[in-house]
Amino acid sequence: MKTEDIKKKLQPKPQRPQPTAKDYLSTGSTLLNLAMTGKSTCGFFKGQYYLIVGDSQSGKTWLSLTCLAEASINPNFKGYRFVYDNGEGGALMNMERYFGKQMARRLEPPERDDDGNPVYSRYVEQLYYHIKDAVEDGRPFIYIQDSIDVLSCFAEEDKFQEQRDAFDKGKEIKGSYSQQPKLHSQDLRQILGPIQQSGSIVIFINQTRDKIGDIFSFEKKTHSGGRAITFYATIELWSSIAGQVKKTVHGKPRQVGTLIEVRTKKNRTQGKDRTVVFPIYWSCGIDDIGACVDYLCEEKHWKAKEKGGIIVAPEMHLEASREKIIRHIQDNDLERDVQEIVADVWNEIEKQCEIIRKPRYA
């Protein structure tokens, strides 16, 4: 490399302007947006990599696909590619029904074979080749890897064949350490600069694993892939099942969805570890307005009467049941008003949590 080229690389880069709402993508959950950024409509920031870790059936895939649905109706993401690397093959729901025609139309695999069939990542190396191809395509993109757990690597496959050959010949079988953490460490940092420059968003999904042998740790769960996928993440979300959502039909309580708890375990955006809860219904997905109503009641901003399940919502000039309030909000297009009320309550609580000290470096 020539001296002049080295000098150019070492020159300080111009500072990026302060981000605005157009630089963010909503998660589809007002409460989760607030936990991530402190803003009711802002979740994922353009140009960053994120990690979603969670238990089985805890809404990881649903959350990531909802982000694509949000991008499909956001003019600031017009022209973005929606790349869904579905190596796990677990998302078999009707995309158009749950996430809209625009999202379903724009959804694409990382690549297609000569017959037009989708090709998903099977190896860690292949994942980063796919992301690099997306960068070189020139268009900004949202890339979802679902999930890290299904990926092998070339070295592991070679080792498997070596061990099988040894077994067939009755020879001793030698173990080996997984190469995946090393590959993520060396390859993930190579894509961070390009995705930042293109304003793209990359989301990795990861399954939780029980932490075995470390009896002194407060954290009882971990994930595969090594430390790099956590270290480089702008925000690391951990999801778990908080309970079942039931509805009485023909005199019997029947499950209609799942209550999901999501924690911002690592947060470079505002540095806060926050946990929120919202329902995901099997019939309609994330119930954002229902979660907002529940939050306002839990924080006692909206009062619930002792009898009859009636909620007093002064800003709505309404006293009614939870479902009637939700219907009133939706029928009158008051969703944004409720989101702003929730944001005001959230930020007032955050303000009261602040510890005030004299500035040392003013």
mmCIF file of C-alpha atoms in Angstrom:
data_model
loop_
_atom_site.group_PDB
_atom_site.id
_atom_site.type_symbol
_atom_site.label_atom_id
_atom_site.label_comp_id
_atom_site.label_asym_id
_atom_site.label_seq_id
_atom_site.Cartn_x
_atom_site.Cartn_y
_atom_site.Cartn_z
ATOM 1 C CA MET A 1 0.000 0.000 0.000
ATOM 2 C CA LYS A 2 1.320 3.434 -0.942
ATOM 3 C CA THR A 3 2.158 6.014 1.707
ATOM 4 C CA GLU A 4 -0.517 8.432 0.430
ATOM 5 C CA ASP A 5 -3.188 5.719 0.704
ATOM 6 C CA ILE A 6 -2.155 4.998 4.287
ATOM 7 C CA LYS A 7 -2.326 8.704 5.138
ATOM 8 C CA LYS A 8 -5.835 8.950 3.709
ATOM 9 C CA LYS A 9 -6.979 6.008 5.803
ATOM 10 C CA LEU A 10 -5.504 7.555 8.958
ATOM 11 C CA GLN A 11 -7.087 10.957 8.446
ATOM 12 C CA PRO A 12 -9.884 11.714 10.926
ATOM 13 C CA LYS A 13 -13.296 11.064 9.429
ATOM 14 C CA PRO A 14 -15.849 13.901 9.463
ATOM 15 C CA GLN A 15 -18.265 13.730 12.363
ATOM 16 C CA ARG A 16 -21.692 12.335 11.555
ATOM 17 C CA PRO A 17 -24.651 14.720 12.092
ATOM 18 C CA GLN A 18 -26.880 14.093 15.078
ATOM 19 C CA PRO A 19 -29.406 11.356 14.245
ATOM 20 C CA THR A 20 -33.054 12.238 13.722
ATOM 21 C CA ALA A 21 -36.222 10.115 13.660
ATOM 22 C CA LYS A 22 -35.673 9.361 9.953
ATOM 23 C CA ASP A 23 -32.479 7.483 10.878
ATOM 24 C CA TYR A 24 -34.375 4.975 13.020
ATOM 25 C CA LEU A 25 -36.633 1.978 12.417
ATOM 26 C CA SER A 26 -39.435 1.154 14.844
ATOM 27 C CA THR A 27 -39.553 -2.318 16.372
ATOM 28 C CA GLY A 28 -43.342 -2.304 16.207
ATOM 29 C CA SER A 29 -43.518 -2.014 20.004
ATOM 30 C CA THR A 30 -43.711 1.437 21.601
ATOM 31 C CA LEU A 31 -42.412 0.114 24.913
ATOM 32 C CA LEU A 32 -39.453 -1.653 23.304
ATOM 33 C CA ASN A 33 -38.593 1.476 21.308
ATOM 34 C CA LEU A 34 -38.530 3.444 24.560
ATOM 35 C CA ALA A 35 -36.362 0.815 26.237
ATOM 36 C CA MET A 36 -33.883 0.922 23.351
ATOM 37 C CA THR A 37 -33.668 4.640 22.572
ATOM 38 C CA GLY A 38 -35.972 6.573 24.908
ATOM 39 C CA LYS A 39 -38.091 7.537 21.869
ATOM 40 C CA SER A 40 -41.522 6.050 21.195
ATOM 41 C CA THR A 41 -41.034 5.523 17.445
ATOM 42 C CA CYS A 42 -37.291 4.766 17.321
ATOM 43 C CA GLY A 43 -35.761 1.333 17.801
ATOM 44 C CA PHE A 44 -33.044 0.239 15.370
ATOM 45 C CA PHE A 45 -30.566 2.857 14.129
ATOM 46 C CA LYS A 46 -29.408 2.800 10.511
ATOM 47 C CA GLY A 47 -25.888 1.509 9.996
ATOM 48 C CA GLN A 48 -25.758 -0.768 13.037
ATOM 49 C CA TYR A 49 -25.663 -4.451 13.955
ATOM 50 C CA TYR A 50 -28.048 -5.900 16.587
ATOM 51 C CA LEU A 51 -28.371 -9.201 18.428
ATOM 52 C CA ILE A 52 -31.650 -10.786 19.575
ATOM 53 C CA VAL A 53 -31.187 -13.685 21.999
ATOM 54 C CA GLY A 54 -34.134 -15.586 23.382
ATOM 55 C CA ASP A 55 -35.791 -18.744 24.580
ATOM 56 C CA SER A 56 -37.706 -20.966 22.188
ATOM 57 C CA GLN A 57 -41.103 -19.527 21.192
ATOM 58 C CA SER A 58 -40.281 -16.164 22.827
ATOM 59 C CA GLY A 59 -41.035 -14.027 19.773
ATOM 60 C CA LYS A 60 -37.525 -13.557 18.321
ATOM 61 C CA THR A 61 -38.511 -14.260 14.733
ATOM 62 C CA TRP A 62 -41.817 -12.425 15.064
ATOM 63 C CA LEU A 63 -40.065 -9.335 16.387
ATOM 64 C CA SER A 64 -37.497 -9.282 13.578
ATOM 65 C CA LEU A 65 -40.142 -9.727 10.867
ATOM 66 C CA THR A 66 -42.265 -6.984 12.450
ATOM 67 C CA CYS A 67 -39.281 -4.662 11.965
ATOM 68 C CA LEU A 68 -39.427 -5.411 8.240
ATOM 69 C CA ALA A 69 -43.165 -4.693 8.244
ATOM 70 C CA GLU A 70 -42.441 -1.345 9.909
ATOM 71 C CA ALA A 71 -39.789 -0.597 7.284
ATOM 72 C CA SER A 72 -42.247 -1.421 4.480
ATOM 73 C CA ILE A 73 -44.546 1.450 5.552
ATOM 74 C CA ASN A 74 -41.761 3.881 6.450
ATOM 75 C CA PRO A 75 -40.790 6.182 3.535
ATOM 76 C CA ASN A 76 -37.293 6.542 4.999
ATOM 77 C CA PHE A 77 -36.668 2.894 4.095
ATOM 78 C CA LYS A 78 -37.904 3.092 0.527
ATOM 79 C CA GLY A 79 -35.416 1.278 -1.700
ATOM 80 C CA TYR A 80 -34.061 -0.900 1.113
ATOM 81 C CA ARG A 81 -33.719 -4.614 0.406
ATOM 82 C CA PHE A 82 -35.347 -6.971 2.932
ATOM 83 C CA VAL A 83 -32.987 -9.943 3.141
ATOM 84 C CA TYR A 84 -34.281 -12.769 5.319
ATOM 85 C CA ASP A 85 -31.670 -15.513 5.792
ATOM 86 C CA ASN A 86 -34.058 -18.210 7.017
ATOM 87 C CA GLY A 87 -31.582 -21.049 7.564
ATOM 88 C CA GLU A 88 -33.646 -22.322 10.469
ATOM 89 C CA GLY A 89 -36.733 -22.690 8.278
ATOM 90 C CA GLY A 90 -38.962 -21.893 11.248
ATOM 91 C CA ALA A 91 -40.927 -18.923 9.886
ATOM 92 C CA LEU A 92 -43.759 -20.638 8.018
ATOM 93 C CA MET A 93 -46.507 -18.108 8.790
ATOM 94 C CA ASN A 94 -48.430 -16.271 6.083
ATOM 95 C CA MET A 95 -46.187 -13.234 5.603
ATOM 96 C CA GLU A 96 -48.767 -11.190 3.732
ATOM 97 C CA ARG A 97 -51.466 -11.766 6.346
ATOM 98 C CA TYR A 98 -49.374 -10.855 9.368
ATOM 99 C CA PHE A 99 -46.909 -8.329 7.959
ATOM 100 C CA GLY A 100 -48.634 -6.831 4.921
ATOM 101 C CA LYS A 101 -48.416 -7.078 1.145
ATOM 102 C CA GLN A 102 -45.551 -4.608 0.837
ATOM 103 C CA MET A 103 -43.323 -6.504 3.254
ATOM 104 C CA ALA A 104 -44.140 -9.898 1.668
ATOM 105 C CA ARG A 105 -43.427 -8.528 -1.802
ATOM 106 C CA ARG A 106 -40.034 -7.104 -0.813
ATOM 107 C CA LEU A 107 -38.860 -10.110 1.223
ATOM 108 C CA GLU A 108 -36.001 -12.007 -0.427
ATOM 109 C CA PRO A 109 -33.408 -14.684 0.401
ATOM 110 C CA PRO A 110 -29.656 -13.948 0.393
ATOM 111 C CA GLU A 111 -29.347 -15.540 -3.052
ATOM 112 C CA ARG A 112 -31.055 -17.940 -5.455
ATOM 113 C CA ASP A 113 -29.683 -20.940 -7.336
ATOM 114 C CA ASP A 114 -29.856 -21.439 -11.100
ATOM 115 C CA ASP A 115 -33.411 -22.770 -10.789
ATOM 116 C CA GLY A 116 -34.591 -19.781 -8.804
ATOM 117 C CA ASN A 117 -34.744 -21.620 -5.474
ATOM 118 C CA PRO A 118 -33.742 -19.663 -2.334
ATOM 119 C CA VAL A 119 -30.265 -20.301 -0.942
ATOM 120 C CA TYR A 120 -29.818 -19.688 2.789
ATOM 121 C CA SER A 121 -26.621 -19.658 4.842
ATOM 122 C CA ARG A 122 -25.523 -23.056 6.178
ATOM 123 C CA TYR A 123 -22.056 -21.989 7.298
ATOM 124 C CA VAL A 124 -20.695 -19.034 9.260
ATOM 125 C CA GLU A 125 -18.381 -18.212 6.364
ATOM 126 C CA GLN A 126 -21.321 -18.271 3.939
ATOM 127 C CA LEU A 127 -23.289 -15.857 6.136
ATOM 128 C CA TYR A 128 -20.569 -13.210 5.869
ATOM 129 C CA TYR A 129 -20.173 -13.848 2.135
ATOM 130 C CA HIS A 130 -23.902 -13.163 1.784
ATOM 131 C CA ILE A 131 -23.699 -9.947 3.799
ATOM 132 C CA LYS A 132 -20.673 -8.827 1.780
ATOM 133 C CA ASP A 133 -22.637 -9.542 -1.427
ATOM 134 C CA ALA A 134 -25.492 -7.404 -0.097
ATOM 135 C CA VAL A 135 -23.048 -4.556 0.569
ATOM 136 C CA GLU A 136 -21.526 -4.831 -2.893
ATOM 137 C CA ASP A 137 -24.999 -4.768 -4.462
ATOM 138 C CA GLY A 138 -24.990 -1.057 -3.663
ATOM 139 C CA ARG A 139 -28.519 -0.756 -2.259
ATOM 140 C CA PRO A 140 -29.050 -0.343 1.505
ATOM 141 C CA PHE A 141 -30.603 -3.347 3.196
ATOM 142 C CA ILE A 142 -32.005 -4.885 6.347
ATOM 143 C CA TYR A 143 -30.433 -8.326 6.799
ATOM 144 C CA ILE A 144 -31.911 -10.815 9.287
ATOM 145 C CA GLN A 145 -30.017 -14.019 10.105
ATOM 146 C CA ASP A 146 -32.439 -16.556 11.612
ATOM 147 C CA SER A 147 -30.583 -18.042 13.315
ATOM 148 C CA ILE A 148 -26.910 -18.232 14.311
ATOM 149 C CA ASP A 149 -27.512 -21.622 15.953
ATOM 150 C CA VAL A 150 -28.116 -23.476 12.681
ATOM 151 C CA LEU A 151 -24.771 -22.473 11.187
ATOM 152 C CA SER A 152 -21.856 -24.828 10.940
ATOM 153 C CA CYS A 153 -18.462 -23.972 9.457
ATOM 154 C CA PHE A 154 -16.243 -25.553 6.847
ATOM 155 C CA ALA A 155 -13.682 -26.755 9.410
ATOM 156 C CA GLU A 156 -16.366 -28.450 11.531
ATOM 157 C CA GLU A 157 -17.755 -30.287 8.525
ATOM 158 C CA ASP A 158 -14.263 -31.502 7.587
ATOM 159 C CA LYS A 159 -13.705 -32.600 11.200
ATOM 160 C CA PHE A 160 -17.015 -34.463 11.237
ATOM 161 C CA GLN A 161 -16.024 -36.407 8.124
ATOM 162 C CA GLU A 162 -12.591 -37.116 9.614
ATOM 163 C CA GLN A 163 -14.165 -38.454 12.807
ATOM 164 C CA ARG A 164 -16.616 -40.614 10.871
ATOM 165 C CA ASP A 165 -13.798 -42.122 8.800
ATOM 166 C CA ALA A 166 -11.889 -42.847 12.015
ATOM 167 C CA PHE A 167 -14.971 -44.450 13.567
ATOM 168 C CA ASP A 168 -15.556 -46.662 10.522
ATOM 169 C CA LYS A 169 -11.949 -47.851 10.726
ATOM 170 C CA GLY A 170 -12.129 -48.463 14.471
ATOM 171 C CA LYS A 171 -9.577 -45.778 15.235
ATOM 172 C CA GLU A 172 -9.498 -43.334 18.143
ATOM 173 C CA ILE A 173 -11.732 -40.284 17.640
ATOM 174 C CA LYS A 174 -10.207 -36.971 18.689
ATOM 175 C CA GLY A 175 -12.359 -34.038 19.783
ATOM 176 C CA SER A 176 -11.994 -30.430 18.747
ATOM 177 C CA TYR A 177 -13.089 -26.964 19.762
ATOM 178 C CA SER A 178 -15.745 -25.142 17.743
ATOM 179 C CA GLN A 179 -14.300 -22.720 15.211
ATOM 180 C CA GLN A 180 -17.460 -20.576 15.087
ATOM 181 C CA PRO A 181 -16.517 -17.993 17.775
ATOM 182 C CA LYS A 182 -13.212 -17.355 16.013
ATOM 183 C CA LEU A 183 -14.936 -16.906 12.656
ATOM 184 C CA HIS A 184 -17.492 -14.479 14.065
ATOM 185 C CA SER A 185 -14.698 -12.531 15.751
ATOM 186 C CA GLN A 186 -12.656 -12.114 12.585
ATOM 187 C CA ASP A 187 -15.509 -11.675 10.085
ATOM 188 C CA LEU A 188 -18.111 -9.634 11.968
ATOM 189 C CA ARG A 189 -15.841 -6.643 12.433
ATOM 190 C CA GLN A 190 -15.146 -6.667 8.682
ATOM 191 C CA ILE A 191 -18.774 -5.846 7.866
ATOM 192 C CA LEU A 192 -19.392 -3.165 10.513
ATOM 193 C CA GLY A 193 -17.803 -0.350 8.497
ATOM 194 C CA PRO A 194 -19.576 -1.182 5.216
ATOM 195 C CA ILE A 195 -23.037 -1.500 6.821
ATOM 196 C CA GLN A 196 -22.510 1.814 8.637
ATOM 197 C CA GLN A 197 -21.517 3.565 5.427
ATOM 198 C CA SER A 198 -24.526 2.164 3.556
ATOM 199 C CA GLY A 199 -26.999 2.889 6.372
ATOM 200 C CA SER A 200 -27.997 -0.770 6.492
ATOM 201 C CA ILE A 201 -29.205 -2.776 9.494
ATOM 202 C CA VAL A 202 -28.073 -6.304 10.379
ATOM 203 C CA ILE A 203 -29.926 -8.407 12.964
ATOM 204 C CA PHE A 204 -28.680 -11.782 14.220
ATOM 205 C CA ILE A 205 -31.070 -14.090 16.070
ATOM 206 C CA ASN A 206 -29.686 -16.487 18.668
ATOM 207 C CA GLN A 207 -31.176 -19.182 20.904
ATOM 208 C CA THR A 208 -30.509 -19.194 24.650
ATOM 209 C CA ARG A 209 -28.604 -22.037 26.263
ATOM 210 C CA ASP A 210 -28.420 -22.990 29.906
ATOM 211 C CA LYS A 211 -25.116 -22.003 31.489
ATOM 212 C CA ILE A 212 -23.623 -25.174 32.932
ATOM 213 C CA GLY A 213 -20.918 -25.344 35.603
ATOM 214 C CA ASP A 214 -20.741 -21.669 36.605
ATOM 215 C CA ILE A 215 -22.575 -21.765 39.934
ATOM 216 C CA PHE A 216 -21.349 -18.284 40.948
ATOM 217 C CA SER A 217 -22.794 -16.438 37.956
ATOM 218 C CA PHE A 218 -25.975 -14.380 38.296
ATOM 219 C CA GLU A 219 -26.748 -15.107 34.644
ATOM 220 C CA LYS A 220 -28.145 -18.606 34.217
ATOM 221 C CA LYS A 221 -28.311 -18.490 30.426
ATOM 222 C CA THR A 222 -25.864 -17.890 27.618
ATOM 223 C CA HIS A 223 -25.790 -18.224 23.830
ATOM 224 C CA SER A 224 -23.692 -19.802 21.104
ATOM 225 C CA GLY A 225 -21.400 -17.967 18.712
ATOM 226 C CA GLY A 226 -18.867 -16.624 21.182
ATOM 227 C CA ARG A 227 -18.305 -13.191 22.695
ATOM 228 C CA ALA A 228 -17.817 -11.254 19.458
ATOM 229 C CA ILE A 229 -21.497 -11.303 18.461
ATOM 230 C CA THR A 230 -22.264 -9.622 21.808
ATOM 231 C CA PHE A 231 -19.272 -7.281 21.827
ATOM 232 C CA TYR A 232 -19.999 -5.718 18.427
ATOM 233 C CA ALA A 233 -23.772 -5.387 18.932
ATOM 234 C CA THR A 234 -25.168 -1.868 19.342
ATOM 235 C CA ILE A 235 -28.003 -3.305 21.417
ATOM 236 C CA GLU A 236 -28.450 -6.854 22.670
ATOM 237 C CA LEU A 237 -32.052 -7.885 23.310
ATOM 238 C CA TRP A 238 -32.991 -10.922 25.411
ATOM 239 C CA SER A 239 -36.519 -12.292 25.097
ATOM 240 C CA SER A 240 -38.364 -14.798 27.266
ATOM 241 C CA ILE A 241 -41.908 -16.003 27.843
ATOM 242 C CA ALA A 242 -43.635 -14.088 30.647
ATOM 243 C CA GLY A 243 -46.907 -16.005 30.453
ATOM 244 C CA GLN A 244 -49.848 -17.064 28.341
ATOM 245 C CA VAL A 245 -52.602 -14.810 27.044
ATOM 246 C CA LYS A 246 -56.008 -16.468 27.330
ATOM 247 C CA LYS A 247 -59.570 -15.697 26.275
ATOM 248 C CA THR A 248 -62.686 -17.437 27.512
ATOM 249 C CA VAL A 249 -64.579 -19.052 24.628
ATOM 250 C CA HIS A 250 -67.597 -21.334 25.195
ATOM 251 C CA GLY A 251 -66.967 -21.130 28.894
ATOM 252 C CA LYS A 252 -63.364 -22.334 28.711
ATOM 253 C CA PRO A 253 -60.118 -20.321 28.951
ATOM 254 C CA ARG A 254 -58.172 -20.846 25.735
ATOM 255 C CA GLN A 255 -54.696 -19.609 24.896
ATOM 256 C CA VAL A 256 -54.708 -16.989 22.143
ATOM 257 C CA GLY A 257 -51.147 -15.712 22.437
ATOM 258 C CA THR A 258 -48.003 -15.303 24.492
ATOM 259 C CA LEU A 259 -46.843 -12.580 26.834
ATOM 260 C CA ILE A 260 -43.265 -11.707 25.886
ATOM 261 C CA GLU A 261 -40.640 -10.088 28.116
ATOM 262 C CA VAL A 262 -37.749 -8.316 26.376
ATOM 263 C CA ARG A 263 -34.688 -6.926 28.146
ATOM 264 C CA THR A 264 -32.148 -4.495 26.717
ATOM 265 C CA LYS A 265 -29.262 -6.359 28.277
ATOM 266 C CA LYS A 266 -26.644 -4.296 26.457
ATOM 267 C CA ASN A 267 -27.431 -0.835 25.125
ATOM 268 C CA ARG A 268 -24.911 1.469 23.458
ATOM 269 C CA THR A 269 -27.642 3.912 22.458
ATOM 270 C CA GLN A 270 -28.548 5.123 25.948
ATOM 271 C CA GLY A 271 -26.740 2.711 28.270
ATOM 272 C CA LYS A 272 -29.835 1.610 30.181
ATOM 273 C CA ASP A 273 -30.825 -1.924 31.109
ATOM 274 C CA ARG A 274 -34.623 -1.943 30.804
ATOM 275 C CA THR A 275 -37.254 -4.680 30.584
ATOM 276 C CA VAL A 276 -40.652 -4.396 28.886
ATOM 277 C CA VAL A 277 -43.576 -6.773 28.427
ATOM 278 C CA PHE A 278 -46.031 -6.985 25.523
ATOM 279 C CA PRO A 279 -48.404 -9.618 24.098
ATOM 280 C CA ILE A 280 -48.051 -11.393 20.767
ATOM 281 C CA TYR A 281 -51.361 -12.792 19.536
ATOM 282 C CA TRP A 282 -51.428 -15.721 17.143
ATOM 283 C CA SER A 283 -54.127 -13.968 15.138
ATOM 284 C CA CYS A 284 -52.577 -10.519 14.706
ATOM 285 C CA GLY A 285 -49.006 -10.354 16.047
ATOM 286 C CA ILE A 286 -47.624 -7.756 18.456
ATOM 287 C CA ASP A 287 -50.442 -5.938 20.268
ATOM 288 C CA ASP A 288 -48.770 -2.557 20.667
ATOM 289 C CA ILE A 289 -51.835 -0.597 21.750
ATOM 290 C CA GLY A 290 -52.869 -3.295 24.220
ATOM 291 C CA ALA A 291 -49.375 -3.180 25.733
ATOM 292 C CA CYS A 292 -49.574 0.633 25.950
ATOM 293 C CA VAL A 293 -52.921 0.473 27.773
ATOM 294 C CA ASP A 294 -51.541 -2.140 30.184
ATOM 295 C CA TYR A 295 -48.453 -0.014 30.841
ATOM 296 C CA LEU A 296 -50.491 3.102 31.627
ATOM 297 C CA CYS A 297 -52.595 1.074 34.060
ATOM 298 C CA GLU A 298 -49.583 -0.588 35.710
ATOM 299 C CA GLU A 299 -47.950 2.809 36.249
ATOM 300 C CA LYS A 300 -51.311 4.071 37.614
ATOM 301 C CA HIS A 301 -51.494 6.875 35.082
ATOM 302 C CA TRP A 302 -54.814 5.394 34.012
ATOM 303 C CA LYS A 303 -56.809 4.156 36.990
ATOM 304 C CA ALA A 304 -58.564 0.793 37.043
ATOM 305 C CA LYS A 305 -61.742 0.708 39.111
ATOM 306 C CA GLU A 306 -62.020 -2.051 41.699
ATOM 307 C CA LYS A 307 -65.183 -3.527 40.213
ATOM 308 C CA GLY A 308 -66.215 -4.334 36.680
ATOM 309 C CA GLY A 309 -62.789 -4.126 35.040
ATOM 310 C CA ILE A 310 -63.380 -0.489 34.095
ATOM 311 C CA ILE A 311 -60.395 1.723 33.211
ATOM 312 C CA VAL A 312 -60.504 5.501 33.533
ATOM 313 C CA ALA A 313 -58.617 7.051 30.600
ATOM 314 C CA PRO A 314 -58.895 10.856 31.084
ATOM 315 C CA GLU A 315 -57.028 11.816 27.876
ATOM 316 C CA MET A 316 -59.513 9.702 25.924
ATOM 317 C CA HIS A 317 -62.473 11.125 27.898
ATOM 318 C CA LEU A 318 -63.473 7.529 28.411
ATOM 319 C CA GLU A 319 -64.328 5.035 31.144
ATOM 320 C CA ALA A 320 -64.600 1.540 29.704
ATOM 321 C CA SER A 321 -63.182 -1.975 29.666
ATOM 322 C CA ARG A 322 -59.700 -2.651 28.298
ATOM 323 C CA GLU A 323 -60.997 -4.040 24.997
ATOM 324 C CA LYS A 324 -63.433 -1.155 24.462
ATOM 325 C CA ILE A 325 -60.673 1.380 25.074
ATOM 326 C CA ILE A 326 -58.409 -0.388 22.579
ATOM 327 C CA ARG A 327 -61.204 -0.454 19.977
ATOM 328 C CA HIS A 328 -61.939 3.226 20.583
ATOM 329 C CA ILE A 329 -58.275 4.097 20.028
ATOM 330 C CA GLN A 330 -58.062 2.071 16.807
ATOM 331 C CA ASP A 331 -61.439 3.154 15.393
ATOM 332 C CA ASN A 332 -60.547 6.832 15.867
ATOM 333 C CA ASP A 333 -56.916 6.593 14.736
ATOM 334 C CA LEU A 334 -55.626 7.656 18.143
ATOM 335 C CA GLU A 335 -52.644 5.281 18.196
ATOM 336 C CA ARG A 336 -50.062 8.065 17.945
ATOM 337 C CA ASP A 337 -51.769 9.996 20.759
ATOM 338 C CA VAL A 338 -51.516 6.967 23.062
ATOM 339 C CA GLN A 339 -47.874 6.403 22.117
ATOM 340 C CA GLU A 340 -47.093 10.002 23.086
ATOM 341 C CA ILE A 341 -48.880 9.576 26.427
ATOM 342 C CA VAL A 342 -46.846 6.425 27.106
ATOM 343 C CA ALA A 343 -43.628 8.243 26.136
ATOM 344 C CA ASP A 344 -44.432 11.107 28.531
ATOM 345 C CA VAL A 345 -45.060 8.681 31.409
ATOM 346 C CA TRP A 346 -41.937 6.651 30.560
ATOM 347 C CA ASN A 347 -39.664 9.692 30.360
ATOM 348 C CA GLU A 348 -41.062 11.175 33.578
ATOM 349 C CA ILE A 349 -40.199 7.914 35.366
ATOM 350 C CA GLU A 350 -36.728 7.956 33.804
ATOM 351 C CA LYS A 351 -36.265 11.545 34.969
ATOM 352 C CA GLN A 352 -37.186 10.615 38.534
ATOM 353 C CA CYS A 353 -34.682 7.746 38.404
ATOM 354 C CA GLU A 354 -31.811 10.119 37.667
ATOM 355 C CA ILE A 355 -29.229 10.709 40.381
ATOM 356 C CA ILE A 356 -28.360 14.411 40.492
ATOM 357 C CA ARG A 357 -24.754 15.392 41.208
ATOM 358 C CA LYS A 358 -22.695 18.505 40.598
ATOM 359 C CA PRO A 359 -20.925 18.230 37.221
ATOM 360 C CA ARG A 360 -17.240 17.443 37.754
ATOM 361 C CA TYR A 361 -16.061 18.351 34.263
ATOM 362 C CA ALA A 362 -18.274 21.277 33.271
#
